[in-house]
Amino acid sequence: MRESMQAPDFSVDLYRDVTEWAWGTPSWVHSVADVGTNAGLLLFAVLFVAGWWRARGLDGRAMGLALSAPVAMVAAYLVSEVSKDFLREERPCRAVPGAVHIASCPPPGDWSFPSNHATIAAASAAALVVVWRALAPLVLPLAVLMAFSRVFVGVHYPHDVAAGFCVGVVVAPVVALVLVRAAEPLVDFLRGFAVGAVLLGARPVAALAGAARAGAVRVPAAAGGVTRVDDAAVTMPDVMGGVRGVGGAGEGGGAVGRHHRPGS
C-alpha cells in the first residue's frame, strides 16, 4: 500500500488555531459558513453565464474566451483531483486528535491535498478575469474567501487550500488562452448560421464595418494635378464629391473643381 502524505506541523498548528476560533463564533456564523462554502461555487457558475451573455455583443475572441473559461476551470479541477489521488493526504478532521469542525467530515478516501474547492474557486476567478477584467475586484476576494472557508469549517489544512489556489490561478488562465486560439475562428464560423447567431450573438457591427473598409473601392490617381488618393480614407461621399467637382464640357472643358486660372 502506498504511503500517504503527512501534513507539515506548521499547517497542523494553524489548522487548530483557525478551527478553534471558528468553533467559538456564533451559531449563525457556523450555518452561513457551512452553506456558503459550497454556495459560493454557484455564484461562479452564474458569472460564467453572465460572461457568455456579455460576449454575445463582442468579437469572436471575447466569445471564445467566455466559452473557454469553464473548460479551463474543469481542467484545473482535474489537475487537483489527480494530485489528490496520488498524494493521499488524510483529512484533518480525522487525522488531528481532538479536531473540531463545523462541516461534516468527508468520508475516508476523499483526500485532503490539494483542496478541490480552493482550486475551483481560484480557477473560476482567474478565468473570469481573463474574460472580463472588471470582475477582478469581485471574484478574486470571493475566491480567497472560498478557500479560507474550507479551513474555517474544518475540512482542510491551510496548505491544502494554498496549493489548490495556486493550481487554479496558474492552470485556468493558461488553458483559456490556449483554447481561445481554436475557439475564436470556430465562433466566427458558427455566427454565420442562424442558430449560432442566437447562441453566440451576431457578428459585431464594428467588425462588419472593418471588413467593408478592407474591401473599399480603390480610386486610381487621376491626371491633371491630382497626385494621390489614400485608399483607406476613401468613402462613397468622397468619391461622389470628386465627381461633382469635375467640370463637364460646358464648364471649362475638364478643369478641376474651384481651381481656375485667372482670365479663363
Short mmCIF file of C-alpha atoms in Angstrom, two decimals:
data_model
loop_
_atom_site.label_atom_id
_atom_site.label_comp_id
_atom_site.label_asym_id
_atom_site.label_seq_id
_atom_site.Cartn_x
_atom_site.Cartn_y
_atom_site.Cartn_z
CA MET A 1 0.00 0.00 0.00
CA ARG A 2 1.37 3.43 -0.99
CA GLU A 3 2.32 5.66 1.94
CA SER A 4 0.07 8.65 2.47
CA MET A 5 1.25 12.24 2.55
CA GLN A 6 1.71 13.74 6.02
CA ALA A 7 0.68 17.29 6.80
CA PRO A 8 3.51 19.64 7.93
CA ASP A 9 3.49 20.61 11.61
CA PHE A 10 3.08 24.34 10.96
CA SER A 11 -0.09 23.69 8.96
CA VAL A 12 -1.48 21.41 11.67
CA ASP A 13 -0.90 24.13 14.29
CA LEU A 14 -2.51 26.78 12.10
CA TYR A 15 -5.44 24.47 11.42
CA ARG A 16 -6.01 24.08 15.16
CA ASP A 17 -5.88 27.86 15.68
CA VAL A 18 -8.39 28.62 12.92
CA THR A 19 -10.86 25.84 13.75
CA GLU A 20 -10.86 26.60 17.49
CA TRP A 21 -11.53 30.25 16.72
CA ALA A 22 -14.26 29.27 14.25
CA TRP A 23 -15.86 26.96 16.82
CA GLY A 24 -16.17 29.89 19.23
CA THR A 25 -18.11 32.08 16.78
CA PRO A 26 -21.94 32.38 17.00
CA SER A 27 -24.05 29.53 15.67
CA TRP A 28 -25.43 31.64 12.82
CA VAL A 29 -21.86 32.12 11.57
CA HIS A 30 -21.47 28.32 11.56
CA SER A 31 -24.61 27.99 9.44
CA VAL A 32 -23.55 30.69 7.00
CA ALA A 33 -20.06 29.19 6.65
CA ASP A 34 -21.37 25.65 6.19
CA VAL A 35 -23.76 26.71 3.42
CA GLY A 36 -21.55 29.40 1.91
CA THR A 37 -18.51 27.16 1.43
CA ASN A 38 -20.45 25.34 -1.30
CA ALA A 39 -22.91 28.04 -2.40
CA GLY A 40 -20.05 30.31 -3.47
CA LEU A 41 -19.32 27.90 -6.31
CA LEU A 42 -22.82 28.52 -7.68
CA LEU A 43 -22.08 32.23 -7.86
CA PHE A 44 -19.10 31.50 -10.08
CA ALA A 45 -21.37 29.43 -12.33
CA VAL A 46 -23.75 32.40 -12.61
CA LEU A 47 -20.83 34.67 -13.51
CA PHE A 48 -19.75 32.26 -16.26
CA VAL A 49 -23.24 32.59 -17.75
CA ALA A 50 -23.06 36.38 -17.41
CA GLY A 51 -19.70 36.37 -19.20
CA TRP A 52 -21.20 34.38 -22.08
CA TRP A 53 -24.19 36.72 -22.33
CA ARG A 54 -21.94 39.81 -22.35
CA ALA A 55 -19.70 38.29 -25.04
CA ARG A 56 -22.68 37.86 -27.40
CA GLY A 57 -22.24 41.53 -28.33
CA LEU A 58 -18.45 41.36 -28.68
CA ASP A 59 -15.98 39.95 -31.19
CA GLY A 60 -15.04 36.30 -31.76
CA ARG A 61 -12.08 36.35 -29.37
CA ALA A 62 -14.21 37.65 -26.49
CA MET A 63 -16.81 34.94 -27.04
CA GLY A 64 -14.08 32.34 -27.46
CA LEU A 65 -12.64 33.28 -24.07
CA ALA A 66 -16.10 33.22 -22.47
CA LEU A 67 -16.65 29.68 -23.76
CA SER A 68 -13.13 28.57 -22.81
CA ALA A 69 -13.36 29.82 -19.21
CA PRO A 70 -15.49 27.00 -17.73
CA VAL A 71 -13.47 24.40 -19.65
CA ALA A 72 -10.30 25.90 -18.17
CA MET A 73 -11.83 25.64 -14.69
CA VAL A 74 -12.59 21.95 -15.26
CA ALA A 75 -9.01 21.40 -16.44
CA ALA A 76 -7.67 22.90 -13.21
CA TYR A 77 -10.05 20.73 -11.19
CA LEU A 78 -8.79 17.59 -12.96
CA VAL A 79 -5.18 18.51 -12.12
CA SER A 80 -6.21 18.89 -8.47
CA GLU A 81 -8.20 15.64 -8.40
CA VAL A 82 -5.41 13.58 -9.94
CA SER A 83 -2.97 15.08 -7.43
CA LYS A 84 -5.28 14.15 -4.52
CA ASP A 85 -5.50 10.52 -5.61
CA PHE A 86 -1.74 10.31 -6.00
CA LEU A 87 -0.67 12.04 -2.76
CA ARG A 88 -3.45 10.73 -0.45
CA GLU A 89 -3.31 13.09 2.49
CA GLU A 90 -5.88 12.27 5.21
CA ARG A 91 -8.43 14.91 6.13
CA PRO A 92 -7.52 16.95 9.22
CA CYS A 93 -10.93 16.32 10.77
CA ARG A 94 -9.84 12.66 11.11
CA ALA A 95 -6.05 12.98 11.38
CA VAL A 96 -5.77 15.73 14.02
CA PRO A 97 -6.57 14.46 17.53
CA GLY A 98 -9.39 16.41 19.14
CA ALA A 99 -10.12 18.40 15.96
CA VAL A 100 -13.29 20.47 15.94
CA HIS A 101 -15.09 21.08 12.67
CA ILE A 102 -18.27 22.86 11.63
CA ALA A 103 -18.90 20.94 8.41
CA SER A 104 -19.30 17.16 8.26
CA CYS A 105 -16.01 15.35 7.77
CA PRO A 106 -15.83 13.84 4.25
CA PRO A 107 -15.74 10.02 4.08
CA PRO A 108 -12.47 8.05 4.05
CA GLY A 109 -10.83 8.06 0.63
CA ASP A 110 -11.84 11.66 -0.05
CA TRP A 111 -8.31 13.01 0.31
CA SER A 112 -7.32 16.45 1.52
CA PHE A 113 -4.38 17.79 -0.54
CA PRO A 114 -4.89 19.91 -2.57
CA SER A 115 -8.32 21.41 -1.91
CA ASN A 116 -10.65 20.95 -4.87
CA HIS A 117 -12.90 23.74 -3.61
CA ALA A 118 -9.99 26.17 -3.48
CA THR A 119 -8.84 25.05 -6.93
CA ILE A 120 -12.28 25.51 -8.49
CA ALA A 121 -12.80 28.91 -6.84
CA ALA A 122 -9.36 30.21 -7.85
CA ALA A 123 -9.61 28.78 -11.37
CA SER A 124 -13.06 30.29 -11.86
CA ALA A 125 -11.89 33.68 -10.64
CA ALA A 126 -8.73 33.66 -12.78
CA ALA A 127 -10.60 32.56 -15.91
CA LEU A 128 -13.29 35.20 -15.36
CA VAL A 129 -10.64 37.92 -15.02
CA VAL A 130 -9.25 36.87 -18.42
CA VAL A 131 -12.77 37.05 -19.89
CA TRP A 132 -14.00 40.17 -18.07
CA ARG A 133 -11.29 42.14 -16.29
CA ALA A 134 -13.73 44.43 -14.50
CA LEU A 135 -14.85 41.46 -12.37
CA ALA A 136 -11.44 41.17 -10.68
CA PRO A 137 -12.38 43.20 -7.54
CA LEU A 138 -15.34 40.84 -7.02
CA VAL A 139 -14.11 37.39 -8.00
CA LEU A 140 -10.59 37.40 -6.58
CA PRO A 141 -11.63 38.25 -2.98
CA LEU A 142 -14.50 35.78 -3.33
CA ALA A 143 -12.05 33.03 -4.34
CA VAL A 144 -9.82 33.82 -1.34
CA LEU A 145 -12.86 33.71 0.98
CA MET A 146 -13.96 30.40 -0.54
CA ALA A 147 -10.51 28.91 0.01
CA PHE A 148 -10.31 30.15 3.61
CA SER A 149 -13.79 28.81 4.36
CA ARG A 150 -12.52 25.25 3.84
CA VAL A 151 -10.16 25.68 6.79
CA PHE A 152 -12.77 27.61 8.78
CA VAL A 153 -15.30 24.75 8.60
CA GLY A 154 -12.54 22.27 9.47
CA VAL A 155 -12.22 20.03 6.42
CA HIS A 156 -8.84 21.20 5.05
CA TYR A 157 -5.41 22.24 6.28
CA PRO A 158 -4.17 25.72 5.31
CA HIS A 159 -1.54 24.25 2.99
CA ASP A 160 -4.27 22.31 1.18
CA VAL A 161 -6.14 25.46 0.20
CA ALA A 162 -2.94 27.37 -0.61
CA ALA A 163 -1.85 24.64 -3.02
CA GLY A 164 -5.31 24.39 -4.57
CA PHE A 165 -5.45 28.15 -5.04
CA CYS A 166 -2.08 28.13 -6.84
CA VAL A 167 -3.19 25.30 -9.14
CA GLY A 168 -6.33 27.23 -10.06
CA VAL A 169 -4.74 30.62 -10.79
CA VAL A 170 -1.96 29.06 -12.87
CA VAL A 171 -3.73 26.34 -14.85
CA ALA A 172 -7.01 28.06 -15.75
CA PRO A 173 -5.67 31.21 -17.48
CA VAL A 174 -3.10 29.20 -19.44
CA VAL A 175 -5.72 26.71 -20.65
CA ALA A 176 -8.17 29.51 -21.53
CA LEU A 177 -5.58 31.39 -23.59
CA VAL A 178 -4.60 28.21 -25.42
CA LEU A 179 -8.19 27.15 -26.14
CA VAL A 180 -9.21 30.55 -27.49
CA ARG A 181 -6.90 30.04 -30.48
CA ALA A 182 -9.27 27.33 -31.69
CA ALA A 183 -12.44 28.82 -30.23
CA GLU A 184 -12.18 32.23 -31.92
CA PRO A 185 -12.34 31.05 -35.57
CA LEU A 186 -14.99 28.50 -34.62
CA VAL A 187 -17.16 31.25 -33.11
CA ASP A 188 -16.77 33.41 -36.22
CA PHE A 189 -17.77 30.45 -38.38
CA LEU A 190 -20.81 29.47 -36.29
CA ARG A 191 -22.05 33.05 -36.16
CA GLY A 192 -22.71 32.74 -39.88
CA PHE A 193 -25.63 30.39 -39.13
CA ALA A 194 -28.97 31.32 -37.60
CA VAL A 195 -28.64 29.04 -34.57
CA GLY A 196 -25.06 30.17 -33.99
CA ALA A 197 -26.10 33.81 -34.15
CA VAL A 198 -28.74 33.17 -31.47
CA LEU A 199 -26.37 31.35 -29.10
CA LEU A 200 -23.19 33.29 -29.77
CA GLY A 201 -24.57 36.63 -30.94
CA ALA A 202 -24.33 38.20 -34.36
CA ARG A 203 -21.05 39.49 -35.70
CA PRO A 204 -20.44 42.95 -34.19
CA VAL A 205 -21.20 45.93 -36.43
CA ALA A 206 -17.66 47.21 -35.91
CA ALA A 207 -16.23 44.00 -37.35
CA LEU A 208 -18.50 44.23 -40.39
CA ALA A 209 -17.54 47.85 -40.90
CA GLY A 210 -13.88 46.89 -40.73
CA ALA A 211 -14.41 44.23 -43.36
CA ALA A 212 -16.19 46.75 -45.57
CA ARG A 213 -13.30 49.21 -45.23
CA ALA A 214 -10.84 46.49 -46.11
CA GLY A 215 -12.75 45.96 -49.38
CA ALA A 216 -13.32 49.65 -50.21
CA VAL A 217 -13.28 50.74 -53.85
CA ARG A 218 -9.80 51.71 -54.93
CA VAL A 219 -9.71 55.04 -56.72
CA PRO A 220 -6.76 55.44 -59.11
CA ALA A 221 -4.77 58.65 -59.23
CA ALA A 222 -6.10 60.98 -61.95
CA ALA A 223 -4.21 63.17 -64.39
CA GLY A 224 -4.40 66.92 -64.20
CA GLY A 225 -2.79 67.67 -60.84
CA VAL A 226 -4.36 65.07 -58.53
CA THR A 227 -1.33 63.15 -57.34
CA ARG A 228 -2.65 60.50 -54.89
CA VAL A 229 -5.77 59.37 -53.06
CA ASP A 230 -5.40 57.46 -49.78
CA ASP A 231 -7.39 54.26 -50.37
CA ALA A 232 -8.09 53.70 -46.67
CA ALA A 233 -9.71 57.11 -46.36
CA VAL A 234 -11.95 56.86 -49.43
CA THR A 235 -15.68 56.64 -48.76
CA MET A 236 -18.61 56.85 -51.13
CA PRO A 237 -19.34 60.54 -50.34
CA ASP A 238 -15.66 61.31 -51.09
CA VAL A 239 -15.93 59.64 -54.47
CA MET A 240 -19.20 61.37 -55.39
CA GLY A 241 -17.89 64.73 -54.25
CA GLY A 242 -14.89 64.30 -56.51
CA VAL A 243 -17.16 63.52 -59.46
CA ARG A 244 -19.29 66.61 -58.84
CA GLY A 245 -16.18 68.78 -58.62
CA VAL A 246 -15.06 67.87 -62.14
CA GLY A 247 -16.43 70.22 -64.81
CA GLY A 248 -18.14 68.85 -67.86
CA ALA A 249 -17.74 70.00 -71.44
CA GLY A 250 -19.69 73.16 -70.76
CA GLU A 251 -17.83 74.06 -67.53
CA GLY A 252 -14.35 74.69 -68.60
CA GLY A 253 -13.56 71.62 -70.66
CA GLY A 254 -12.35 69.38 -67.82
CA ALA A 255 -10.86 71.92 -65.38
CA VAL A 256 -10.87 70.52 -61.82
CA GLY A 257 -13.17 71.96 -59.10
CA ARG A 258 -12.60 75.53 -58.00
CA HIS A 259 -9.07 75.81 -59.35
CA HIS A 260 -9.46 78.25 -62.34
CA ARG A 261 -6.73 80.16 -63.99
CA PRO A 262 -7.25 83.96 -63.94
CA GLY A 263 -8.96 85.13 -67.09
CA SER A 264 -10.31 81.72 -68.04
#
